[in-house]
Amino acid sequence: MNVVGARRSSWRVISSIEQKTEGNEKKQQMAREYREKIEAELQEICNDVLGLLEKYLIANASQAESKVFYLKMKGDYYRYLSEVASGEAKKTTVDNSQKAYQDAFEISKKEMQPTHPIRLGLALNFSVFYYEILNTPEQACSLAKTAFDEAIAELDTLNEDSYKDSTLIMQLLRDNLTLWTSENQGDEADAGEGEN
């Protein structure tokens, strides 16, 4: 697990502990202080990565593949920030994330095969963004289903080098679709799994 993933995971655990310690002022304060420390670390790392993406990587990406990859990454890191943000900061990070994903999505549809692992990974993460951050399961399912169906229809274009990556991401898209569809028919449980 990378440094960001580890902190996102820690943040979720400590937030849950913080909620469970209501009534115990001392424990709750300790949990809150630790959560705020994790948030500060996560924000610093994300802002460093976003700075590199903005200043150098996106600006200098000449190939569609690179541009989509870096824009997807920008969407991901703003999404991570939005998970721990609130108020106006949350709105800003959500908007920035959506714009980066949307820009990447437009380029990927024009320039890449539906079976390309970067295009599929973008569809996976963008659909998770719709589901978890915007709470729009219909859009999440629609995006994931379209990406999966388009890839299935063009399986013959699957590059041998990226076969494993592409099929793994297709499986994650299908798993999320199954989970999200069952959740929206029945009880609301936890959100999607699998990100690229």
XYZ file of C-alpha atoms in Angstrom:
196
model
C 0.000 0.000 0.000
C 1.345 3.437 -0.850
C 1.691 6.379 1.559
C -1.617 7.914 0.473
C -3.515 4.623 0.636
C -2.157 3.923 4.112
C -3.284 7.325 5.385
C -6.719 7.071 3.755
C -7.162 3.713 5.446
C -5.952 5.067 8.819
C -8.256 8.061 8.464
C -11.293 5.808 7.904
C -10.436 3.660 10.921
C -9.780 6.592 13.262
C -12.944 8.410 12.092
C -14.937 5.309 12.948
C -13.255 5.075 16.369
C -13.930 8.775 16.963
C -17.663 8.242 16.353
C -17.711 5.241 18.700
C -16.062 7.181 21.554
C -18.908 9.680 21.926
C -19.514 10.181 25.615
C -15.879 9.545 26.508
C -14.398 13.036 26.203
C -10.746 12.051 26.690
C -10.784 9.198 24.169
C -12.723 11.291 21.686
C -10.211 14.135 21.945
C -7.295 11.715 21.385
C -9.037 10.244 18.346
C -9.823 13.714 16.968
C -6.216 14.898 17.391
C -4.892 11.792 15.664
C -7.429 12.151 12.836
C -6.404 15.784 12.319
C -2.727 14.743 12.210
C -3.489 12.118 9.543
C -5.562 14.663 7.589
C -2.707 17.179 7.626
C -0.236 14.546 6.368
C -2.637 13.377 3.667
C -3.319 16.949 2.529
C 0.393 17.738 2.367
C 1.190 14.654 0.267
C -1.779 15.223 -2.063
C -0.932 18.899 -2.538
C 2.705 18.016 -3.327
C 1.604 15.483 -5.957
C -0.979 17.895 -7.408
C 1.710 20.581 -7.635
C 3.969 18.260 -9.641
C 1.084 17.234 -11.890
C 0.072 20.847 -12.580
C 3.522 22.393 -12.990
C 5.315 19.672 -14.902
C 3.557 16.463 -15.804
C 0.241 17.570 -17.344
C 1.796 20.661 -18.908
C 4.524 18.612 -20.627
C 2.460 15.570 -21.618
C 2.445 15.446 -25.407
C 0.909 11.985 -25.884
C -2.796 11.389 -25.246
C -1.963 8.341 -23.123
C 0.257 10.365 -20.764
C -2.184 13.254 -20.590
C -5.080 10.927 -19.673
C -2.927 9.142 -17.085
C -1.879 12.397 -15.391
C -5.373 13.932 -15.519
C -6.785 10.724 -13.994
C -4.141 11.019 -11.279
C -5.156 14.645 -10.700
C -8.784 13.532 -10.343
C -7.730 10.799 -7.914
C -5.701 13.108 -5.665
C -8.423 15.750 -5.523
C -10.846 12.913 -4.702
C -8.604 11.845 -1.805
C -8.575 15.452 -0.564
C -12.367 15.653 -0.840
C -12.737 12.568 1.368
C -11.252 14.476 4.323
C -12.421 18.009 3.444
C -15.522 19.871 4.594
C -17.410 23.050 3.741
C -16.049 25.216 0.936
C -12.827 23.184 0.706
C -14.870 20.053 0.009
C -16.810 21.750 -2.788
C -13.565 22.988 -4.387
C -11.826 19.604 -4.224
C -14.910 17.798 -5.572
C -15.193 20.275 -8.484
C -11.479 19.983 -9.278
C -11.654 16.201 -9.162
C -14.678 16.054 -11.449
C -13.127 18.452 -13.965
C -9.868 16.476 -14.130
C -11.728 13.175 -14.584
C -14.018 14.727 -17.219
C -11.083 16.208 -19.181
C -9.289 12.847 -19.087
C -12.487 11.044 -20.090
C -13.030 13.236 -23.177
C -9.465 12.641 -24.397
C -9.601 8.895 -23.679
C -12.823 8.458 -25.696
C -11.273 10.196 -28.716
C -7.755 8.811 -28.562
C -7.770 5.370 -26.895
C -9.257 1.926 -27.461
C -12.055 0.972 -25.018
C -9.824 -1.933 -23.904
C -6.838 0.276 -23.021
C -5.998 -0.238 -19.321
C -5.573 3.506 -18.687
C -8.980 4.265 -20.217
C -10.550 1.421 -18.214
C -8.796 2.539 -15.001
C -10.113 6.041 -15.540
C -13.663 4.719 -16.013
C -13.290 2.658 -12.824
C -12.101 5.574 -10.688
C -14.482 8.112 -12.250
C -17.410 5.770 -11.540
C -16.227 5.354 -7.913
C -16.108 9.179 -7.707
C -19.755 9.370 -8.872
C -20.789 6.694 -6.392
C -18.827 7.644 -3.271
C -18.266 11.388 -3.602
C -21.256 12.694 -5.588
C -23.644 9.978 -4.330
C -25.078 9.491 -7.811
C -25.321 5.694 -8.198
C -27.157 5.916 -11.543
C -24.290 7.868 -13.119
C -21.722 5.576 -11.503
C -23.440 2.462 -12.854
C -24.003 3.972 -16.286
C -20.347 4.953 -16.666
C -19.041 1.600 -15.386
C -21.477 -0.410 -17.540
C -20.694 1.557 -20.705
C -16.934 1.158 -20.168
C -17.328 -2.572 -19.518
C -19.666 -3.155 -22.484
C -17.485 -1.165 -24.898
C -14.412 -3.128 -23.807
C -16.229 -6.473 -24.170
C -17.357 -5.495 -27.676
C -13.756 -4.867 -28.689
C -11.949 -7.672 -26.894
C -10.149 -8.484 -30.141
C -8.311 -5.133 -29.894
C -6.873 -6.170 -26.532
C -3.123 -5.680 -26.579
C -1.249 -8.779 -25.398
C 1.018 -6.674 -23.175
C -1.901 -5.132 -21.320
C -4.283 -8.129 -21.389
C -3.885 -8.869 -17.664
C -4.288 -5.222 -16.602
C -7.322 -4.656 -18.811
C -9.153 -7.826 -17.781
C -8.461 -7.155 -14.080
C -9.951 -3.650 -14.335
C -12.925 -5.011 -16.301
C -13.486 -7.471 -13.445
C -13.386 -4.599 -10.904
C -15.888 -2.616 -13.004
C -18.193 -5.637 -13.064
C -17.754 -6.261 -9.319
C -18.669 -2.645 -8.540
C -21.685 -2.806 -10.851
C -22.902 -5.955 -9.097
C -22.366 -4.418 -5.657
C -23.909 -1.052 -6.511
C -26.921 -2.598 -8.234
C -27.644 -4.862 -5.257
C -27.161 -1.979 -2.794
C -29.576 0.251 -4.624
C -32.189 -2.482 -4.759
C -31.793 -3.377 -1.094
C -30.119 -1.884 1.916
C -27.509 0.848 1.608
C -24.200 -0.651 2.721
C -20.639 0.493 2.090
C -19.560 1.898 -1.276
C -17.494 0.461 -4.102
C -14.315 -1.481 -3.950
C -11.319 -1.480 -6.177
C -9.543 1.499 -7.575
C -6.774 1.641 -10.031
